[in-house]
Coordinates of N, CA and C in Angstrom, one line a residue:
M1 N -40.2 15.2 -40.6 CA -39.5 15.9 -39.9 C -39.4 14.9 -38.5
K2 N -39.8 14.3 -38.6 CA -39.7 13.6 -37.3 C -38.5 11.8 -37.6
I3 N -38.2 11.4 -38.9 CA -37.5 10.6 -39.1 C -36.1 11.6 -39.2
K4 N -36.2 12.8 -40.1 CA -34.6 13.7 -39.9 C -34.3 14.7 -38.2
R5 N -34.8 14.6 -37.4 CA -34.9 14.9 -35.9 C -33.2 13.3 -35.5
Q6 N -34.7 12.1 -35.7 CA -33.8 10.7 -35.8 C -32.7 10.4 -35.7
K7 N -33.0 10.6 -37.3 CA -31.0 10.9 -38.0 C -29.9 11.2 -37.1
Q8 N -30.6 12.4 -36.8 CA -29.9 13.6 -36.5 C -29.6 13.4 -34.6
A9 N -30.1 12.9 -34.2 CA -30.1 12.2 -32.9 C -28.7 11.0 -33.1
K10 N -29.0 10.3 -33.7 CA -28.5 8.6 -33.9 C -26.8 9.1 -34.3
K11 N -27.0 10.2 -35.6 CA -25.3 10.6 -35.8 C -25.0 11.4 -35.0
S12 N -25.3 12.1 -33.9 CA -24.7 12.5 -32.7 C -24.5 11.6 -31.8
I13 N -25.7 10.3 -31.5 CA -24.9 9.6 -30.4 C -23.6 8.4 -30.8
S14 N -23.6 8.5 -32.0 CA -22.6 7.4 -32.6 C -21.3 8.2 -32.6
F15 N -20.9 10.1 -32.6 CA -20.2 10.5 -32.6 C -19.8 10.2 -31.2
Y16 N -20.7 10.8 -29.7 CA -20.5 11.1 -28.9 C -19.6 9.8 -28.3
K17 N -20.4 8.4 -28.4 CA -20.0 7.1 -28.6 C -18.3 6.5 -28.8
Y18 N -18.4 6.7 -30.2 CA -17.0 6.9 -30.2 C -15.9 7.0 -30.1
N19 N -16.3 8.9 -30.2 CA -15.0 9.5 -30.0 C -15.1 9.7 -28.0
F20 N -15.6 9.3 -27.3 CA -15.7 9.8 -25.9 C -16.7 8.9 -25.4
S21 N -16.6 7.5 -25.1 CA -16.2 6.8 -25.3 C -18.0 6.1 -23.6
F22 N -18.6 7.0 -24.3 CA -20.4 7.2 -24.0 C -21.0 5.9 -24.0
R23 N -21.8 4.9 -23.2 CA -22.2 3.9 -22.9 C -23.2 3.9 -22.7
E24 N -24.4 2.8 -22.7 CA -25.6 2.5 -22.5 C -25.5 2.2 -20.7
P25 N -26.3 2.5 -19.7 CA -27.8 3.3 -20.0 C -26.9 5.2 -19.8
F26 N -27.5 5.8 -20.6 CA -26.7 7.3 -21.1 C -27.2 8.1 -19.6
Q27 N -26.5 8.7 -19.0 CA -26.4 9.4 -17.8 C -27.0 10.8 -18.4
I28 N -28.5 11.1 -17.2 CA -28.7 12.5 -18.2 C -29.3 13.3 -17.0
L29 N -28.4 14.4 -16.5 CA -28.5 15.8 -15.5 C -29.5 16.3 -15.9
L30 N -30.4 16.8 -15.1 CA -31.7 17.6 -15.8 C -32.0 18.7 -14.5
D31 N -32.2 19.9 -15.0 CA -32.7 20.7 -13.9 C -33.5 21.5 -14.3
G32 N -34.2 22.5 -13.2 CA -35.8 22.7 -13.1 C -36.4 23.7 -14.6
T33 N -35.1 24.6 -14.9 CA -36.0 24.9 -16.4 C -36.2 23.4 -17.4
F34 N -35.9 22.4 -17.4 CA -36.3 21.4 -18.7 C -37.3 20.7 -18.0
C35 N -37.2 20.2 -16.9 CA -38.7 20.0 -16.3 C -40.0 20.9 -16.6
Q36 N -39.9 22.4 -16.6 CA -41.0 23.3 -16.5 C -41.4 23.5 -18.1
A37 N -40.6 23.2 -19.0 CA -40.5 23.5 -20.2 C -41.4 22.1 -20.5
A38 N -40.7 20.8 -20.1 CA -41.8 19.8 -20.3 C -43.3 19.8 -19.8
L39 N -43.0 20.0 -18.6 CA -44.8 20.6 -18.3 C -45.7 21.2 -19.1
K40 N -45.2 21.8 -19.0 CA -46.0 23.5 -20.8 C -45.9 22.5 -21.9
N41 N -45.3 21.8 -22.5 CA -45.5 21.3 -23.3 C -46.1 20.3 -23.5
K42 N -46.6 19.6 -22.5 CA -46.9 18.3 -22.0 C -46.5 17.2 -22.4
I43 N -44.8 17.4 -21.8 CA -44.1 16.5 -22.5 C -43.5 15.3 -21.6
Q44 N -43.7 13.7 -21.9 CA -43.4 12.6 -20.3 C -42.0 12.4 -20.6
I45 N -41.5 12.9 -19.9 CA -39.6 12.5 -20.2 C -39.2 11.3 -19.8
K46 N -39.9 10.5 -18.9 CA -39.4 8.5 -18.8 C -39.7 8.7 -19.8
E47 N -41.0 9.1 -20.8 CA -41.1 7.9 -21.6 C -40.7 8.0 -22.8
Q48 N -40.4 9.1 -23.6 CA -39.1 10.0 -24.5 C -38.6 10.0 -24.9
L49 N -37.7 10.3 -23.8 CA -36.5 9.8 -23.7 C -35.1 8.9 -24.1
P50 N -36.3 7.7 -23.6 CA -35.5 6.9 -24.2 C -35.9 6.2 -25.7
K51 N -37.1 6.9 -26.0 CA -37.2 6.7 -27.4 C -36.3 7.4 -28.1
Y52 N -36.2 8.3 -27.9 CA -35.0 9.5 -28.8 C -33.9 9.4 -28.7
L53 N -33.9 8.6 -27.3 CA -32.3 8.0 -27.7 C -31.9 7.2 -27.9
M54 N -33.0 6.2 -28.0 CA -32.4 4.5 -28.4 C -32.0 3.9 -28.3
G55 N -32.3 3.5 -26.3 CA -31.1 3.4 -25.7 C -31.8 3.6 -24.0
E56 N -31.1 3.1 -23.4 CA -31.6 3.2 -21.8 C -30.9 4.3 -21.7
V57 N -31.8 4.9 -20.7 CA -31.2 6.2 -19.8 C -31.3 6.1 -18.3
Q58 N -30.6 7.1 -17.5 CA -30.6 7.3 -16.1 C -31.1 8.6 -16.0
L59 N -32.6 8.9 -15.4 CA -32.6 10.5 -15.0 C -32.2 11.1 -13.9
C60 N -31.1 12.0 -13.6 CA -30.6 12.3 -12.5 C -30.6 13.9 -12.3
T61 N -30.2 14.3 -11.2 CA -30.6 15.8 -10.7 C -29.0 15.8 -9.3
T62 N -29.6 17.1 -8.6 CA -28.4 17.3 -7.5 C -29.5 17.7 -6.4
S63 N -28.8 17.7 -5.8 CA -29.8 18.8 -4.3 C -29.4 20.4 -4.5
C64 N -28.7 20.8 -5.4 CA -28.6 22.4 -5.9 C -29.7 22.3 -6.4
A65 N -30.3 21.9 -7.2 CA -31.2 22.0 -8.6 C -32.4 22.0 -8.0
L66 N -32.4 21.0 -6.9 CA -34.2 20.4 -6.2 C -34.0 22.0 -4.4
K67 N -32.8 22.5 -4.5 CA -32.7 23.1 -3.5 C -33.3 25.0 -4.5
E68 N -32.7 24.9 -5.7 CA -33.7 26.4 -6.4 C -34.5 26.3 -6.8
L69 N -35.1 25.3 -6.9 CA -36.6 25.1 -7.5 C -37.5 25.4 -6.0
E70 N -37.2 24.8 -5.1 CA -38.0 25.6 -3.5 C -37.4 27.3 -3.3
V71 N -36.7 27.1 -3.6 CA -36.1 29.0 -3.2 C -37.3 29.6 -4.0
L72 N -37.4 29.7 -5.5 CA -38.0 30.2 -6.2 C -39.9 30.2 -6.5
G73 N -40.4 29.5 -5.6 CA -41.3 29.3 -5.0 C -42.8 28.6 -5.3
K74 N -43.9 28.7 -5.5 CA -45.2 28.1 -6.1 C -45.1 28.5 -7.5
Q75 N -44.3 29.0 -8.7 CA -44.0 29.2 -9.9 C -43.5 28.0 -10.1
L76 N -42.8 27.4 -9.8 CA -41.8 25.8 -10.1 C -42.6 25.1 -9.5
Y77 N -43.6 24.9 -8.5 CA -44.1 23.5 -7.8 C -44.2 22.2 -8.5
G78 N -44.6 22.7 -9.3 CA -44.8 21.3 -10.9 C -43.3 20.6 -11.0
A79 N -42.5 21.6 -11.4 CA -41.5 20.9 -11.9 C -40.7 20.3 -10.7
K80 N -40.3 20.5 -9.6 CA -40.0 20.6 -8.3 C -40.8 19.3 -8.2
I81 N -41.7 18.6 -8.4 CA -42.3 17.4 -8.1 C -41.7 16.4 -9.1
I82 N -41.3 17.0 -10.8 CA -41.7 16.1 -11.5 C -39.6 15.6 -11.5
L83 N -38.8 17.0 -11.1 CA -37.4 16.5 -10.7 C -36.7 15.3 -9.3
Q84 N -37.7 15.6 -8.7 CA -37.9 14.9 -7.3 C -38.2 13.8 -7.4
R85 N -38.6 12.7 -8.6 CA -39.1 12.0 -9.2 C -37.6 11.2 -9.6
F86 N -36.6 12.1 -10.2 CA -35.4 11.1 -10.6 C -34.1 11.0 -9.3
Q87 N -33.1 10.8 -9.4 CA -32.2 10.1 -8.4 C -31.0 11.9 -8.4
V88 N -30.6 11.5 -6.9 CA -30.1 12.6 -6.6 C -29.1 12.3 -6.6
R89 N -28.0 12.8 -7.8 CA -26.6 12.5 -7.5 C -25.8 13.5 -6.1
K90 N -24.5 12.8 -5.8 CA -23.7 13.5 -4.8 C -23.3 15.0 -5.4
C91 N -22.9 16.1 -5.0 CA -22.4 17.2 -5.5 C -21.5 17.9 -4.6
P92 N -20.6 18.6 -4.4 CA -19.6 19.1 -3.6 C -20.5 19.9 -2.8
H93 N -21.6 20.4 -2.8 CA -22.4 21.8 -2.5 C -23.5 21.1 -1.4
V94 N -22.9 20.4 -0.5 CA -24.5 20.1 0.4 C -24.7 20.5 1.1
K95 N -23.6 21.3 2.2 CA -23.1 21.9 3.4 C -23.9 23.4 2.5
D96 N -23.3 23.7 1.3 CA -23.4 25.3 1.0 C -24.6 24.7 -0.5
P97 N -25.7 25.1 -0.9 CA -25.5 25.0 -2.1 C -25.5 26.3 -3.2
V98 N -25.3 26.3 -4.3 CA -25.3 26.8 -5.4 C -26.2 26.9 -6.2
S99 N -26.4 27.8 -7.6 CA -27.2 27.3 -8.6 C -26.6 26.1 -9.4
A100 N -27.8 25.8 -9.4 CA -28.2 24.7 -10.8 C -27.2 24.6 -11.7
S101 N -26.7 25.9 -12.3 CA -26.1 26.2 -13.0 C -24.3 25.9 -13.5
E102 N -23.9 26.2 -11.6 CA -23.4 26.1 -11.6 C -22.6 24.6 -10.9
C103 N -23.5 24.5 -10.0 CA -23.5 22.9 -9.7 C -23.1 22.1 -11.1
F104 N -23.6 22.2 -11.9 CA -23.3 21.4 -13.1 C -21.9 21.3 -13.9
L105 N -21.5 22.7 -14.1 CA -20.8 22.6 -14.4 C -19.4 22.5 -13.7
S106 N -19.6 22.6 -12.0 CA -18.9 21.9 -11.2 C -18.8 20.6 -11.3
M107 N -19.9 19.5 -11.4 CA -19.6 18.2 -11.9 C -19.3 17.6 -12.9
L108 N -19.4 18.1 -14.6 CA -19.0 17.9 -15.4 C -17.0 18.1 -15.8
Q109 N -16.8 18.8 -14.7 CA -15.0 19.2 -14.6 C -14.6 20.2 -15.8
E110 N -13.4 19.7 -16.4 CA -12.9 20.0 -17.8 C -13.3 18.7 -18.8
T111 N -13.5 17.5 -18.6 CA -13.3 16.7 -19.6 C -14.3 15.7 -19.5
N112 N -15.8 16.2 -18.6 CA -16.6 15.5 -18.4 C -16.9 13.7 -18.1
P113 N -16.1 13.4 -17.3 CA -15.2 12.2 -17.1 C -16.0 11.1 -16.7
Q114 N -17.5 11.7 -16.2 CA -18.9 10.5 -16.1 C -19.5 10.5 -17.1
H115 N -19.3 11.4 -18.2 CA -20.3 11.3 -19.6 C -21.6 11.3 -19.0
Y116 N -21.8 13.0 -18.6 CA -23.2 13.4 -18.3 C -23.9 13.6 -19.3
F117 N -25.1 13.2 -20.1 CA -26.0 14.2 -20.7 C -26.9 15.7 -20.2
I118 N -26.6 16.7 -20.3 CA -27.0 17.4 -20.0 C -28.5 18.1 -20.5
A119 N -29.7 18.1 -19.3 CA -31.2 18.6 -20.2 C -31.1 19.9 -19.5
T120 N -31.0 21.0 -19.9 CA -31.6 22.2 -19.5 C -32.4 23.5 -20.7
Q121 N -32.8 24.2 -20.6 CA -33.1 25.1 -21.2 C -32.7 26.7 -20.9
D122 N -31.6 26.4 -20.1 CA -30.7 27.9 -19.0 C -30.1 27.7 -20.3
H123 N -29.9 29.6 -21.1 CA -29.0 30.3 -21.7 C -27.6 30.1 -21.3
T124 N -27.7 30.8 -20.4 CA -25.6 30.6 -19.5 C -25.7 29.1 -19.4
L125 N -26.2 28.9 -18.9 CA -25.6 26.9 -18.6 C -24.9 26.5 -20.0
T126 N -25.4 26.5 -21.4 CA -25.4 25.9 -22.2 C -23.9 26.8 -22.9
S127 N -24.2 28.0 -22.8 CA -22.7 28.6 -23.1 C -21.7 28.6 -22.5
G128 N -21.8 28.1 -20.9 CA -20.6 27.3 -20.4 C -20.0 25.9 -21.0
L129 N -21.4 25.2 -21.4 CA -20.6 23.7 -21.3 C -20.7 23.3 -22.3
K130 N -20.7 24.5 -23.7 CA -20.3 23.7 -24.8 C -18.4 24.6 -25.2
K131 N -18.1 24.8 -23.6 CA -16.6 24.9 -23.9 C -16.0 23.6 -23.4
I132 N -16.5 23.1 -23.1 CA -15.9 21.8 -22.6 C -16.6 20.7 -23.5
P133 N -15.5 19.8 -24.0 CA -15.9 19.0 -24.8 C -16.2 17.8 -24.8
G134 N -17.5 17.2 -25.2 CA -17.8 15.6 -24.9 C -19.1 16.1 -23.5
V135 N -19.8 16.6 -24.4 CA -20.7 16.9 -23.6 C -22.1 17.4 -24.3
P136 N -23.1 16.3 -24.0 CA -24.2 16.1 -25.4 C -25.1 17.0 -24.2
L137 N -25.6 17.6 -25.1 CA -27.3 18.6 -24.6 C -28.6 18.8 -25.2
L138 N -29.3 18.9 -24.2 CA -30.7 18.5 -24.2 C -31.5 19.4 -24.1
Y139 N -32.8 19.8 -25.2 CA -33.7 20.9 -25.3 C -34.9 20.6 -26.1
I140 N -36.0 21.7 -25.1 CA -36.9 21.4 -26.1 C -37.7 22.4 -26.6
V141 N -37.6 22.0 -28.3 CA -38.0 23.1 -29.0 C -39.5 22.7 -29.7
L142 N -40.6 23.6 -29.6 CA -41.3 23.1 -30.2 C -42.2 22.2 -29.9
N143 N -42.4 21.6 -28.3 CA -42.8 20.3 -28.2 C -42.3 19.0 -28.4
T144 N -40.9 19.5 -28.7 CA -40.2 18.3 -29.1 C -38.8 18.6 -28.4
I145 N -38.3 17.0 -28.1 CA -36.9 17.0 -27.6 C -35.7 17.3 -28.7
V146 N -34.9 17.9 -28.0 CA -33.9 17.7 -29.5 C -32.2 17.6 -28.6
L147 N -31.8 17.2 -29.4 CA -30.1 16.6 -29.2 C -29.1 17.5 -30.4
D148 N -28.8 18.5 -29.0 CA -27.7 19.8 -29.9 C -26.7 18.8 -30.4
K149 N -26.1 19.6 -31.5 CA -25.1 19.2 -32.8 C -23.0 19.4 -31.6
A150 N -22.5 18.3 -31.8 CA -21.5 18.8 -31.5 C -21.3 20.0 -31.4
S151 N -20.7 20.3 -29.9 CA -19.5 21.6 -30.1 C -18.3 21.9 -30.7
P152 N -17.8 22.9 -30.9 CA -16.8 23.6 -31.6 C -15.3 22.2 -30.9
A153 N -16.0 23.0 -29.6 CA -14.6 22.4 -28.3 C -14.7 20.3 -28.9
S154 N -15.7 20.2 -28.8 CA -15.8 18.8 -29.2 C -15.1 18.7 -30.8
L155 N -15.5 18.7 -31.9 CA -14.8 18.8 -33.1 C -13.4 19.1 -32.8
Q156 N -13.0 20.0 -31.9 CA -11.6 20.5 -32.1 C -10.8 19.4 -31.1
H157 N -11.8 19.0 -30.2 CA -10.8 17.5 -29.7 C -11.0 16.5 -30.0
V158 N -11.7 16.0 -30.2 CA -11.2 15.0 -31.9 C -10.5 15.3 -33.4
Q159 N -10.2 16.6 -33.4 CA -9.3 16.2 -34.6 C -8.1 16.8 -33.9
D160 N -7.8 17.1 -32.7 CA -6.5 17.3 -32.2 C -5.9 15.9 -31.9
V161 N -7.1 14.4 -31.3 CA -7.0 13.4 -31.4 C -6.6 12.8 -32.1
Q162 N -7.2 13.1 -34.1 CA -6.7 12.2 -34.8 C -5.8 12.8 -35.2
L163 N -4.9 13.9 -34.7 CA -3.7 14.3 -35.1 C -2.3 14.2 -34.6
G164 N -3.0 13.7 -33.2 CA -2.4 13.2 -32.5 C -1.1 14.0 -30.8
A165 N -1.9 15.4 -31.2 CA -1.8 16.0 -30.5 C -2.3 15.9 -28.6
L166 N -3.7 14.9 -28.7 CA -3.8 14.5 -27.8 C -4.6 12.9 -27.6
V167 N -4.4 12.5 -26.0 CA -4.9 11.3 -26.3 C -6.6 11.1 -25.7
S168 N -7.2 10.5 -26.1 CA -8.8 10.1 -25.8 C -8.1 9.6 -24.7
V169 N -10.1 10.0 -24.5 CA -9.9 9.3 -22.4 C -10.1 7.7 -22.6
S170 N -10.4 6.7 -23.1 CA -10.3 5.4 -23.8 C -8.9 5.2 -23.8
Q171 N -8.4 5.7 -24.6 CA -6.8 5.6 -23.9 C -6.0 6.1 -23.2
Q172 N -6.7 7.2 -22.3 CA -5.9 7.0 -21.6 C -6.0 6.1 -20.4
Q173 N -7.6 5.6 -19.9 CA -7.9 4.4 -19.0 C -6.8 3.2 -19.5
S174 N -6.6 2.8 -21.0 CA -6.2 1.8 -21.3 C -5.0 2.2 -21.1
I175 N -4.0 3.3 -20.8 CA -2.6 3.4 -20.4 C -2.4 3.3 -19.1
S176 N -3.5 4.1 -17.9 CA -3.4 4.6 -16.8 C -3.7 2.8 -16.3
S177 N -4.5 2.2 -16.9 CA -4.4 0.7 -16.2 C -3.3 -0.1 -16.5
L178 N -2.6 0.1 -18.1 CA -1.5 -0.7 -18.1 C -0.2 -0.9 -17.4
K179 N -0.3 1.2 -16.6 CA 0.9 1.3 -16.0 C 0.7 0.8 -14.5
E180 N -0.8 0.2 -13.7 CA -0.9 -0.2 -13.0 C -0.7 -1.5 -12.7
Q181 N -0.7 -2.2 -13.8 CA -0.6 -3.5 -13.5 C 1.0 -3.9 -13.9
Q182 N 1.9 -2.7 -14.3 CA 3.3 -3.0 -14.4 C 4.3 -2.2 -13.5
G183 N 3.3 -1.8 -13.1 CA 4.2 -0.6 -11.5 C 4.2 0.2 -11.9
L184 N 4.8 0.9 -12.7 CA 4.7 1.9 -13.6 C 4.2 3.4 -12.8
G185 N 3.5 3.2 -12.3 CA 2.8 4.6 -12.0 C 2.8 4.7 -10.7
R186 N 3.4 3.8 -9.8 CA 4.4 4.6 -8.5 C 5.6 5.4 -7.9
T187 N 6.0 6.3 -7.7 CA 6.5 6.6 -7.6 C 7.9 6.8 -6.7
D188 N 8.9 7.2 -6.9 CA 10.4 6.3 -6.0 C 10.4 6.4 -5.1
A189 N 9.4 7.2 -4.7 CA 9.5 7.1 -2.3 C 8.5 5.5 -1.9
E190 N 7.5 5.5 -3.3 CA 7.2 4.4 -2.4 C 7.2 3.3 -3.3
R191 N 8.2 3.1 -4.0 CA 9.0 2.0 -4.4 C 10.5 1.8 -3.6
R192 N 10.7 3.0 -2.5 CA 11.7 3.0 -2.0 C 11.2 2.1 -0.4
G193 N 10.3 2.8 -0.1 CA 9.5 2.2 1.1 C 8.8 1.0 1.1
R194 N 8.7 0.5 0.2 CA 8.5 -0.8 0.6 C 10.0 -2.0 0.6
K195 N 10.5 -2.5 1.7 CA 11.5 -3.1 1.8 C 11.0 -4.8 2.0
R196 N 12.1 -5.1 1.0 CA 11.6 -6.9 0.8 C 11.8 -7.5 2.0
K197 N 10.5 -8.3 2.6 CA 11.1 -9.1 4.0 C 11.9 -10.1 3.2
R198 N 12.9 -10.5 4.4 CA 13.8 -11.5 3.9 C 13.3 -13.5 5.0
K199 N 13.4 -13.9 4.1 CA 12.5 -15.5 4.2 C 13.6 -15.7 5.1
Q200 N 12.6 -16.6 6.2 CA 14.0 -17.1 7.4 C 13.9 -18.3 6.6
S201 N 15.3 -18.3 6.4 CA 16.1 -19.9 6.3 C 16.5 -20.7 7.5
N202 N 17.3 -21.7 7.9 CA 17.1 -22.8 8.6 C 18.4 -22.7 8.9
P203 N 18.6 -23.0 10.1 CA 20.3 -22.8 11.0 C 21.2 -23.9 10.7
N204 N 22.5 -23.1 10.5 CA 23.7 -24.0 9.7 C 23.6 -25.0 10.6
P205 N 23.5 -26.5 10.3 CA 23.4 -27.6 11.2 C 25.1 -27.8 11.9
L206 N 26.3 -27.2 11.4 CA 27.3 -26.8 11.8 C 27.2 -26.6 13.0
S207 N 26.7 -25.3 13.1 CA 26.3 -24.4 14.5 C 25.8 -25.2 15.5
C208 N 24.8 -26.1 15.0 CA 24.2 -26.6 16.3 C 24.7 -27.7 16.8
L209 N 25.7 -28.3 16.5 CA 26.5 -29.1 17.0 C 27.0 -29.4 18.6
K210 N 27.0 -29.5 19.6 CA 27.3 -29.8 20.9 C 29.0 -29.3 20.4
K211 N 29.2 -28.5 21.5 CA 30.9 -28.4 21.9 C 31.7 -29.4 22.7
K212 N 32.6 -29.9 22.0 CA 33.3 -31.0 23.2 C 34.1 -30.7 24.0
K213 N 33.5 -31.6 25.2 CA 33.8 -30.7 27.0 C 35.4 -31.3 27.0
K214 N 36.7 -30.4 27.3 CA 37.7 -30.8 28.2 C 38.0 -31.7 29.2
K215 N 39.3 -32.9 28.6 CA 39.1 -33.2 30.2 C 39.3 -33.0 31.3
K216 N 39.0 -32.7 32.7 CA 40.0 -32.7 33.8 C 41.0 -33.3 34.2
G217 N 41.4 -32.1 34.9 CA 43.1 -33.1 35.9 C 43.9 -31.9 35.3
G218 N 45.2 -32.3 35.3 CA 46.3 -31.4 35.1 C 47.2 -32.0 33.7
P219 N 48.0 -31.6 33.8 CA 48.9 -31.6 31.7 C 48.7 -32.7 31.5
T220 N 48.9 -32.9 30.1 CA 49.0 -34.0 29.7 C 50.1 -34.8 29.6
A221 N 50.4 -36.2 29.6 CA 52.4 -35.8 29.9 C 52.7 -36.0 28.6
P222 N 54.3 -35.6 28.3 CA 55.2 -35.0 27.2 C 55.1 -36.8 26.8
L223 N 54.9 -36.8 24.8 CA 55.3 -37.5 24.5 C 56.5 -38.3 24.3
R224 N 56.9 -39.8 25.3 CA 57.9 -40.2 25.3 C 59.1 -39.7 23.9
K225 N 60.4 -40.0 23.6 CA 61.1 -39.7 23.0 C 62.5 -40.8 22.7
T226 N 62.8 -41.6 22.1 CA 63.4 -42.5 21.7 C 65.3 -41.6 21.8
E227 N 65.6 -42.3 23.0 CA 67.0 -42.0 23.3 C 67.8 -41.8 22.0
E228 N 69.3 -41.4 21.9 CA 69.9 -41.3 20.4 C 70.5 -42.8 21.1
G229 N 70.8 -43.9 19.8 CA 71.5 -45.1 19.6 C 70.7 -46.0 20.4
E230 N 69.3 -45.3 20.4 CA 68.5 -46.8 20.8 C 68.0 -46.8 19.5
K231 N 67.5 -48.2 19.2 CA 67.6 -48.6 18.2 C 65.9 -49.1 17.9
K232 N 65.2 -48.9 17.3 CA 63.7 -48.8 17.2 C 63.4 -50.5 16.7
K233 N 62.6 -51.3 17.4 CA 62.3 -52.5 17.0 C 61.6 -52.0 16.2
R234 N 61.9 -53.7 15.7 CA 61.3 -53.5 14.3 C 59.9 -55.0 14.6
S235 N 58.8 -54.3 14.2 CA 57.5 -55.5 14.2 C 57.6 -56.2 13.5
R236 N 57.7 -57.3 13.5 CA 57.9 -58.3 12.0 C 56.0 -59.0 12.6
H237 N 55.8 -59.1 11.1 CA 54.0 -59.8 11.2 C 55.1 -61.7 10.5
K238 N 54.5 -62.0 10.9 CA 54.9 -63.8 10.7 C 53.3 -63.9 9.6
R239 N 53.9 -64.2 8.4 CA 53.4 -64.7 6.8 C 52.8 -65.6 7.2
R240 N 51.5 -66.1 7.0 CA 51.2 -67.3 7.1 C 51.4 -68.4 5.5
R241 N 51.8 -69.5 5.8 CA 52.2 -70.0 4.1 C 50.9 -70.7 3.9
T242 N 51.1 -70.5 2.2 CA 50.3 -70.8 1.2 C 50.2 -72.7 1.2
E243 N 49.2 -73.2 0.7 CA 49.2 -74.7 0.4 C 50.2 -74.7 0.1
A244 N 50.9 -74.1 -1.0 CA 52.0 -74.8 -2.2 C 52.7 -74.9 -1.2
E245 N 53.4 -74.2 -0.5 CA 54.4 -74.1 0.0 C 54.5 -74.8 0.7
N246 N 53.4 -75.4 1.8 CA 53.6 -76.0 3.1 C 54.4 -77.8 2.0
K247 N 53.9 -78.2 0.8 CA 54.0 -79.2 0.2 C 55.2 -79.2 -0.7
M248 N 56.5 -77.9 -0.8 CA 57.4 -78.0 -0.9 C 57.8 -78.1 -0.3
A249 N 57.9 -78.0 1.2 CA 58.6 -77.7 2.8 C 58.7 -79.6 2.7
A250 N 57.3 -79.9 2.5 CA 57.4 -81.6 2.9 C 57.9 -82.2 1.6
S251 N 58.1 -82.1 0.5 CA 58.9 -82.6 -0.2 C 60.4 -82.4 0.0
T252 N 61.0 -81.7 -0.1 CA 62.0 -81.6 0.8 C 63.0 -82.4 1.5
S253 N 62.1 -82.3 2.7 CA 62.5 -83.3 3.8 C 62.6 -84.2 4.0

């Protein structure tokens, strides 16, 4: 019987690992009803849960679950002592506590994004959790811890993903990361809001030249025009004789 339960648990864990991206250490949310059942059946939660799930676990609860045990009084004092040993996760009901079942449902939202296991004996809570896909349920039966089979909502979700009607959680995360890298996730307003800074360019070198100063004094004299009939003097440039021409002149004389 023990080997059969272990095989069933292994099959269920692999289902949640493959389809809903569950990874170790497994996060397990416990309430007071589960701790009370473990106390009655003499089950060591810290020792038996890692063995049963075949991996590391993080046992945790919420402030609402602890507050609920305080209100119920001395009957659940032992369960309260056990629950206080685990990590307390933040919930949105710090100022106004609610019941543990309502708190757990709000923590899981619609898709269980934090990948919580839920350990409870509350039937009203389990009926509500089975409507959420990807929520593994743990409870105690006949002195043993049992991991429940996948709910119809989880099986339907996996079938829709396989048919292409939905996108799995791991695919959504990879798509969102790719969009952020490419800048596609930003809205048009965010894109328009960011203006590019103009680079400081060097000034035009021609604009840095000093302006020429005008000479002080009267108006400049007009250019002298040549009178009509007056001939322009030609400027003659004497050409130097070459050595050959000098020899020719000496021989003729």
